[in-house]
Short mmCIF file of C-alpha atoms in Angstrom, two decimals:
data_model
loop_
_atom_site.label_atom_id
_atom_site.label_comp_id
_atom_site.label_asym_id
_atom_site.label_seq_id
_atom_site.Cartn_x
_atom_site.Cartn_y
_atom_site.Cartn_z
CA MET E 1 113.84 68.90 159.75
CA SER E 2 114.32 72.09 157.72
CA ARG E 3 114.95 71.84 154.00
CA ARG E 4 118.49 72.71 152.94
CA ALA E 5 119.16 74.78 149.82
CA PRO E 6 120.99 73.02 146.99
CA VAL E 7 124.76 73.37 146.95
CA VAL E 8 126.21 75.92 144.53
CA VAL E 9 129.56 74.96 142.96
CA LEU E 10 131.43 77.48 140.80
CA SER E 11 134.05 76.90 138.15
CA PRO E 12 137.08 79.23 138.17
CA GLU E 13 135.74 81.09 135.17
CA GLU E 14 132.29 81.54 136.74
CA ARG E 15 133.81 82.71 140.03
CA ALA E 16 135.93 85.31 138.21
CA THR E 17 132.92 86.57 136.26
CA LEU E 18 130.70 86.83 139.34
CA GLN E 19 133.41 88.57 141.36
CA SER E 20 133.86 91.16 138.60
CA TRP E 21 130.09 91.78 138.57
CA ALA E 22 129.86 91.99 142.37
CA LYS E 23 132.59 94.65 142.51
CA ALA E 24 131.61 96.58 139.38
CA ARG E 25 130.38 100.16 139.73
CA SER E 26 129.08 100.43 136.18
CA GLN E 27 126.87 97.34 136.23
CA PRO E 28 123.16 97.55 137.13
CA GLN E 29 122.56 97.17 140.87
CA ARG E 30 120.31 94.16 140.36
CA LEU E 31 123.13 92.27 138.59
CA VAL E 32 125.59 93.18 141.36
CA GLN E 33 123.14 91.89 143.99
CA ARG E 34 122.51 88.63 142.12
CA ALA E 35 126.25 87.98 141.79
CA GLN E 36 126.69 88.58 145.53
CA VAL E 37 123.89 86.10 146.30
CA VAL E 38 125.52 83.36 144.23
CA LEU E 39 129.00 84.01 145.62
CA LEU E 40 127.77 83.78 149.22
CA ALA E 41 125.79 80.66 148.39
CA ALA E 42 128.93 79.10 146.90
CA GLU E 43 130.64 79.61 150.28
CA GLY E 44 127.98 77.42 151.87
CA ILE E 45 126.10 80.20 153.64
CA GLU E 46 122.41 79.55 154.26
CA SER E 47 119.76 81.53 152.41
CA GLN E 48 118.44 83.11 155.63
CA GLU E 49 121.85 84.55 156.49
CA ILE E 50 122.44 85.74 152.90
CA ALA E 51 119.11 87.54 153.01
CA ALA E 52 120.08 89.23 156.28
CA ARG E 53 123.50 90.30 154.99
CA LEU E 54 122.18 91.75 151.74
CA ARG E 55 118.93 93.07 153.26
CA ILE E 56 116.70 91.22 150.86
CA SER E 57 114.03 88.57 151.33
CA ARG E 58 114.78 84.86 151.63
CA PRO E 59 112.54 83.98 148.62
CA THR E 60 114.65 86.35 146.51
CA VAL E 61 117.82 84.52 147.55
CA GLN E 62 116.23 81.17 146.78
CA LEU E 63 115.05 82.44 143.38
CA TRP E 64 118.53 83.41 142.23
CA ARG E 65 120.08 80.25 143.64
CA GLN E 66 117.73 78.18 141.54
CA ARG E 67 118.10 80.41 138.47
CA PHE E 68 121.89 80.08 138.60
CA LEU E 69 121.72 76.32 139.01
CA ALA E 70 119.41 76.12 135.99
CA LEU E 71 121.01 78.63 133.61
CA ARG E 72 124.37 79.43 135.23
CA ALA E 73 125.74 82.99 134.86
CA ALA E 74 123.65 83.82 131.78
CA GLY E 75 120.50 83.38 133.88
CA LEU E 76 121.50 86.27 136.13
CA GLU E 77 121.82 88.86 133.37
CA LYS E 78 118.19 89.00 132.29
CA ASP E 79 114.89 88.63 134.07
CA ALA E 80 112.62 85.78 133.05
CA PRO E 81 109.91 86.80 130.61
CA ARG E 82 106.69 87.91 132.25
CA PRO E 83 103.20 87.27 130.92
CA GLY E 84 102.30 90.98 130.88
CA ARG E 85 98.88 92.41 131.44
CA ILE E 86 95.77 90.64 130.24
CA PRO E 87 94.85 91.98 126.78
CA ARG E 88 91.68 94.06 126.70
CA ILE E 89 90.98 93.09 123.08
CA THR E 90 89.90 89.48 122.80
CA SER E 91 90.95 87.16 120.02
CA SER E 92 87.38 87.16 118.69
CA GLN E 93 87.46 90.96 118.37
CA VAL E 94 90.78 90.75 116.51
CA ALA E 95 89.34 88.14 114.16
CA ALA E 96 86.25 90.32 113.57
CA ILE E 97 88.41 93.34 112.62
CA VAL E 98 90.54 91.26 110.26
CA GLU E 99 87.48 89.66 108.67
CA ALA E 100 85.76 93.03 108.19
CA THR E 101 88.91 94.53 106.66
CA LEU E 102 89.24 91.71 104.14
CA HIS E 103 85.63 90.98 103.22
CA ARG E 104 83.44 94.03 103.93
CA LYS E 105 83.37 97.70 103.01
CA PRO E 106 82.17 100.71 105.00
CA PRO E 107 78.73 102.11 104.02
CA ASN E 108 79.96 105.33 102.38
CA ALA E 109 83.49 104.54 101.25
CA THR E 110 85.45 102.16 99.04
CA HIS E 111 87.84 101.06 101.81
CA TRP E 112 88.34 101.23 105.56
CA SER E 113 90.37 103.78 107.45
CA THR E 114 91.56 103.29 111.02
CA ARG E 115 88.91 105.74 112.26
CA THR E 116 85.96 104.22 110.40
CA MET E 117 86.97 100.70 111.43
CA ALA E 118 87.45 101.78 115.05
CA LYS E 119 83.99 103.34 115.10
CA ALA E 120 82.39 100.28 113.50
CA GLN E 121 84.06 97.82 115.90
CA GLY E 122 83.87 99.91 119.06
CA VAL E 123 87.63 100.02 119.69
CA SER E 124 90.29 102.70 119.57
CA GLU E 125 92.02 103.84 116.40
CA ALA E 126 95.40 102.75 117.84
CA THR E 127 94.03 99.25 118.39
CA VAL E 128 92.98 98.99 114.73
CA ARG E 129 96.37 100.25 113.63
CA ARG E 130 98.21 97.65 115.73
CA ILE E 131 96.00 94.82 114.46
CA TRP E 132 96.52 95.88 110.83
CA GLN E 133 100.28 96.11 111.32
CA ARG E 134 100.36 92.69 112.97
CA HIS E 135 98.44 91.09 110.09
CA ASN E 136 100.14 93.20 107.36
CA LEU E 137 96.85 94.73 106.20
CA LYS E 138 97.01 97.99 104.21
CA PRO E 139 93.51 98.90 102.98
CA HIS E 140 94.65 102.43 102.07
CA ARG E 141 96.98 101.07 99.37
CA LEU E 142 96.05 99.78 95.94
CA ASP E 143 98.30 98.21 93.31
CA THR E 144 97.49 98.43 89.61
CA PHE E 145 98.00 95.76 86.99
CA LYS E 146 97.34 95.07 83.33
CA LEU E 147 97.23 91.60 81.83
CA SER E 148 98.07 91.27 78.18
CA ARG E 149 95.40 89.43 76.16
CA ASP E 150 97.57 89.08 73.10
CA PRO E 151 97.10 85.48 71.84
CA LYS E 152 100.72 85.52 70.63
CA PHE E 153 102.10 86.92 73.87
CA ILE E 154 104.61 84.12 74.50
CA ASP E 155 105.91 84.12 70.92
CA LYS E 156 106.44 87.90 70.94
CA LEU E 157 107.97 87.80 74.40
CA VAL E 158 110.49 85.12 73.36
CA ASP E 159 111.29 87.07 70.20
CA ILE E 160 112.03 90.36 71.99
CA VAL E 161 113.86 88.93 74.98
CA GLY E 162 115.88 86.85 72.51
CA LEU E 163 116.95 90.05 70.77
CA TYR E 164 118.06 91.48 74.13
CA LEU E 165 119.96 88.44 75.35
CA ASN E 166 121.23 87.01 72.07
CA PRO E 167 121.11 89.56 69.24
CA PRO E 168 121.74 88.37 65.65
CA ASP E 169 125.21 88.58 64.16
CA LYS E 170 126.05 91.66 62.08
CA ALA E 171 122.87 93.34 63.23
CA LEU E 172 121.90 96.32 65.36
CA VAL E 173 118.97 96.12 67.80
CA LEU E 174 117.15 99.40 68.39
CA CYS E 175 114.28 100.07 70.80
CA VAL E 176 112.01 102.54 69.01
CA ASP E 177 109.03 104.43 70.37
CA GLU E 178 107.37 107.82 70.50
CA LYS E 179 106.82 110.02 73.52
CA SER E 180 103.83 111.89 72.26
CA GLN E 181 102.22 115.13 73.38
CA ILE E 182 105.08 116.43 75.51
CA GLN E 183 103.73 119.71 76.83
CA ALA E 184 105.70 122.94 76.92
CA LEU E 185 104.52 124.12 80.33
CA ASP E 186 105.45 127.49 81.75
CA ARG E 187 104.85 128.15 85.44
CA THR E 188 102.73 131.21 86.25
CA GLN E 189 105.30 132.52 88.74
CA PRO E 190 109.03 131.93 89.24
CA GLY E 191 109.84 129.23 91.79
CA LEU E 192 112.00 129.71 94.86
CA PRO E 193 115.38 127.96 95.02
CA MET E 194 116.24 125.33 97.59
CA LYS E 195 117.97 126.41 100.78
CA PRO E 196 118.86 124.69 104.08
CA GLY E 197 115.64 123.65 105.79
CA ARG E 198 113.42 124.32 102.77
CA CYS E 199 112.99 122.51 99.46
CA GLY E 200 112.66 124.27 96.13
CA THR E 201 109.18 125.43 95.13
CA MET E 202 107.13 125.76 91.95
CA THR E 203 103.56 126.85 91.33
CA HIS E 204 100.92 124.17 90.86
CA ASP E 205 99.31 126.04 87.94
CA TYR E 206 100.88 126.61 84.55
CA LYS E 207 100.45 127.94 81.02
CA ARG E 208 100.45 125.63 78.00
CA HIS E 209 102.48 126.74 75.00
CA GLY E 210 101.91 123.69 72.77
CA THR E 211 103.22 120.17 72.45
CA THR E 212 105.79 118.13 70.59
CA THR E 213 106.32 114.42 69.95
CA LEU E 214 109.71 112.83 70.47
CA PHE E 215 110.67 109.88 68.25
CA ALA E 216 113.55 107.98 69.84
CA ALA E 217 115.62 104.89 69.04
CA LEU E 218 117.77 103.42 71.83
CA SER E 219 120.72 101.31 70.66
CA MET E 220 121.19 98.10 72.64
CA LEU E 221 124.83 97.99 71.51
CA ASP E 222 126.22 101.19 73.02
CA GLY E 223 123.22 102.92 74.65
CA LYS E 224 123.21 105.91 72.29
CA VAL E 225 119.90 107.49 71.29
CA ILE E 226 118.74 108.76 67.91
CA GLY E 227 116.02 111.31 68.56
CA ASP E 228 113.85 113.71 66.59
CA CYS E 229 111.03 116.01 67.71
CA MET E 230 108.11 116.44 65.35
CA PRO E 231 104.83 118.35 65.63
CA GLN E 232 102.58 115.39 64.82
CA HIS E 233 102.47 111.65 65.33
CA ARG E 234 101.40 110.12 62.02
CA HIS E 235 102.75 107.51 59.64
CA GLN E 236 104.45 110.28 57.64
CA GLU E 237 106.53 111.29 60.68
CA PHE E 238 107.29 107.66 61.51
CA ILE E 239 108.59 107.00 57.98
CA ARG E 240 110.67 110.15 58.19
CA PHE E 241 112.19 108.90 61.45
CA LEU E 242 112.85 105.45 59.94
CA LYS E 243 114.75 107.14 57.14
CA ARG E 244 116.85 108.99 59.69
CA ILE E 245 117.65 105.73 61.49
CA ASP E 246 118.59 104.19 58.15
CA THR E 247 120.92 107.11 57.44
CA GLU E 248 122.63 107.26 60.86
CA THR E 249 123.37 103.54 61.26
CA PRO E 250 126.05 101.43 59.49
CA ALA E 251 124.77 100.40 56.05
CA GLU E 252 126.23 96.88 56.31
CA ALA E 253 124.25 95.99 59.47
CA ASP E 254 120.70 94.69 59.60
CA LEU E 255 118.35 96.74 61.76
CA HIS E 256 115.98 95.02 64.20
CA LEU E 257 113.56 97.60 65.58
CA ILE E 258 111.45 96.83 68.65
CA VAL E 259 108.18 98.80 68.46
CA ASP E 260 104.74 98.70 70.04
CA ASN E 261 101.38 98.06 68.38
CA TYR E 262 100.44 101.67 67.65
CA GLY E 263 98.52 101.92 64.35
CA THR E 264 101.12 104.23 62.84
CA HIS E 265 103.69 101.41 62.88
CA LYS E 266 101.41 99.15 60.80
CA HIS E 267 100.22 101.69 58.24
CA PRO E 268 100.22 100.44 54.62
CA ARG E 269 102.74 103.10 53.59
CA VAL E 270 105.04 102.04 56.41
CA LYS E 271 104.79 98.43 55.21
CA SER E 272 105.51 99.57 51.67
CA TRP E 273 108.61 101.45 52.80
CA LEU E 274 109.81 98.39 54.77
CA ARG E 275 109.50 96.18 51.69
CA ARG E 276 111.93 98.50 49.93
CA GLN E 277 114.34 98.34 52.88
CA PRO E 278 115.12 94.63 53.39
CA ARG E 279 117.65 95.33 56.14
CA VAL E 280 115.00 96.84 58.44
CA HIS E 281 112.90 94.40 60.48
CA LEU E 282 110.14 95.37 62.94
CA HIS E 283 109.47 93.30 66.06
CA PHE E 284 106.20 94.12 67.82
CA THR E 285 105.73 93.93 71.58
CA PRO E 286 102.61 92.14 72.83
CA THR E 287 99.56 94.33 73.35
CA SER E 288 99.52 96.16 76.72
CA SER E 289 103.20 95.29 77.17
CA SER E 290 105.13 98.38 76.20
CA TRP E 291 107.21 97.79 79.37
CA LEU E 292 109.14 95.26 77.26
CA ASN E 293 110.56 98.12 75.22
CA LEU E 294 113.66 99.42 76.99
CA VAL E 295 113.38 102.85 75.42
CA GLU E 296 110.54 103.43 77.92
CA ARG E 297 113.19 103.29 80.64
CA TRP E 298 115.13 106.03 78.89
CA PHE E 299 111.93 108.09 78.53
CA ARG E 300 111.53 107.89 82.31
CA ASP E 301 115.00 109.34 82.82
CA LEU E 302 114.27 112.16 80.39
CA THR E 303 111.02 113.01 82.17
CA GLN E 304 112.43 112.91 85.69
CA GLN E 305 115.73 114.61 85.01
CA ARG E 306 114.79 117.31 82.52
CA ILE E 307 111.09 117.78 81.75
CA ARG E 308 108.99 117.38 84.91
CA ARG E 309 110.55 120.30 86.82
CA GLY E 310 111.27 122.37 83.74
CA SER E 311 109.58 125.59 82.72
CA PHE E 312 109.35 126.27 78.99
CA HIS E 313 108.22 129.52 77.39
CA ALA E 314 107.73 127.99 73.94
CA VAL E 315 107.76 124.65 72.12
CA LYS E 316 111.10 125.58 70.53
CA GLU E 317 112.65 125.89 73.99
CA LEU E 318 111.27 122.46 74.94
CA ILE E 319 112.66 120.90 71.76
CA ARG E 320 116.05 122.52 72.34
CA THR E 321 116.08 121.13 75.89
CA ILE E 322 115.31 117.61 74.67
CA GLU E 323 117.98 117.82 71.97
CA ASP E 324 120.56 119.00 74.53
CA TYR E 325 119.62 116.11 76.81
CA ILE E 326 120.10 113.61 73.97
CA ALA E 327 123.46 115.15 73.03
CA ASN E 328 124.70 115.00 76.64
CA HIS E 329 123.45 111.43 77.01
CA ASN E 330 125.26 110.32 73.86
CA GLN E 331 128.57 111.70 75.14
CA LYS E 332 128.50 109.16 78.00
CA PRO E 333 125.74 106.72 77.05
CA GLN E 334 124.40 104.15 79.46
CA VAL E 335 123.68 100.68 78.15
CA PHE E 336 120.45 99.23 79.52
CA VAL E 337 120.96 95.50 80.00
CA TRP E 338 118.03 93.08 80.04
CA SER E 339 119.01 90.36 82.52
CA ALA E 340 115.80 88.37 83.13
CA PRO E 341 115.28 85.21 81.07
CA VAL E 342 111.87 84.50 79.54
CA GLU E 343 110.96 82.14 82.38
CA ARG E 344 111.26 84.94 84.96
CA THR E 345 109.66 87.68 82.87
CA PRO E 346 106.31 88.78 84.39
CA LEU E 347 103.15 88.40 82.32
CA ASN E 348 101.81 91.80 83.29
CA GLY E 349 103.12 95.30 83.49
#
């Protein structure tokens, strides 16, 4: 006795869906053919006759009968996953490339490239690239770090973050630092302006016309900056800047200044001046942790927005540019808000 194909029973919704696919002109031909197979099978027609009507093989009819019975209409829309071709790179070769990337170095270089690794392992460069991408290996990249070795790191960190998150009453917190040796660089030739399809240009070489040092104090209350450019970076200039801060801030408020560990800030004459000014208090960042001082964030804006692409014919022009930037910033100041608690503050910068 011949084997009979399993009976196909359709619900009204399935029949409507299959009929729309079988008559559709915009659907892929393979989906139309599969819908026709199932509809004919639901009418009780044998697989041999369905194959003859649709001009396909009987195994194909049987395949889509079984697929529909197993997965219903969703099983007709996509083909079953195929194993693909046999990989030419064995798992042991992949493991060897990963192990060499992580634990060995090429003879005449500090790190592997796709070409040197491909030559060493006897595979193609594209193969190495795919393996590195799959295992998230990036030997061409290198991150930098600096761990603070300050024995009082935690105490200083808690002190400074506490000033950011919970400043004292009737007090003003200022982030103070110096951006030293700002160079007045003049390009050797005028640059070309930007136009559609081409970015602006500037020469790689330059002329030096001198330097200046910017002393800046960023207010954590309103984001305004007190700034002063001076030719040198000594304790005399720092005391002069402290006097300016003392003059330009409300006399009734205590001043808590966050500074780094530069020797100028701890000079005996600076300490003597501080003893005569009881409202001024210095808070030192841990060593190698100037990233805790938020005025560094403002220095970055100054560098990116006004100095890096500038061309200055003299130090006076550079100073005038910095002063204009400070004046414009203070018209609409931006308050930098420290949001990370001490527990989430990184121990390196």
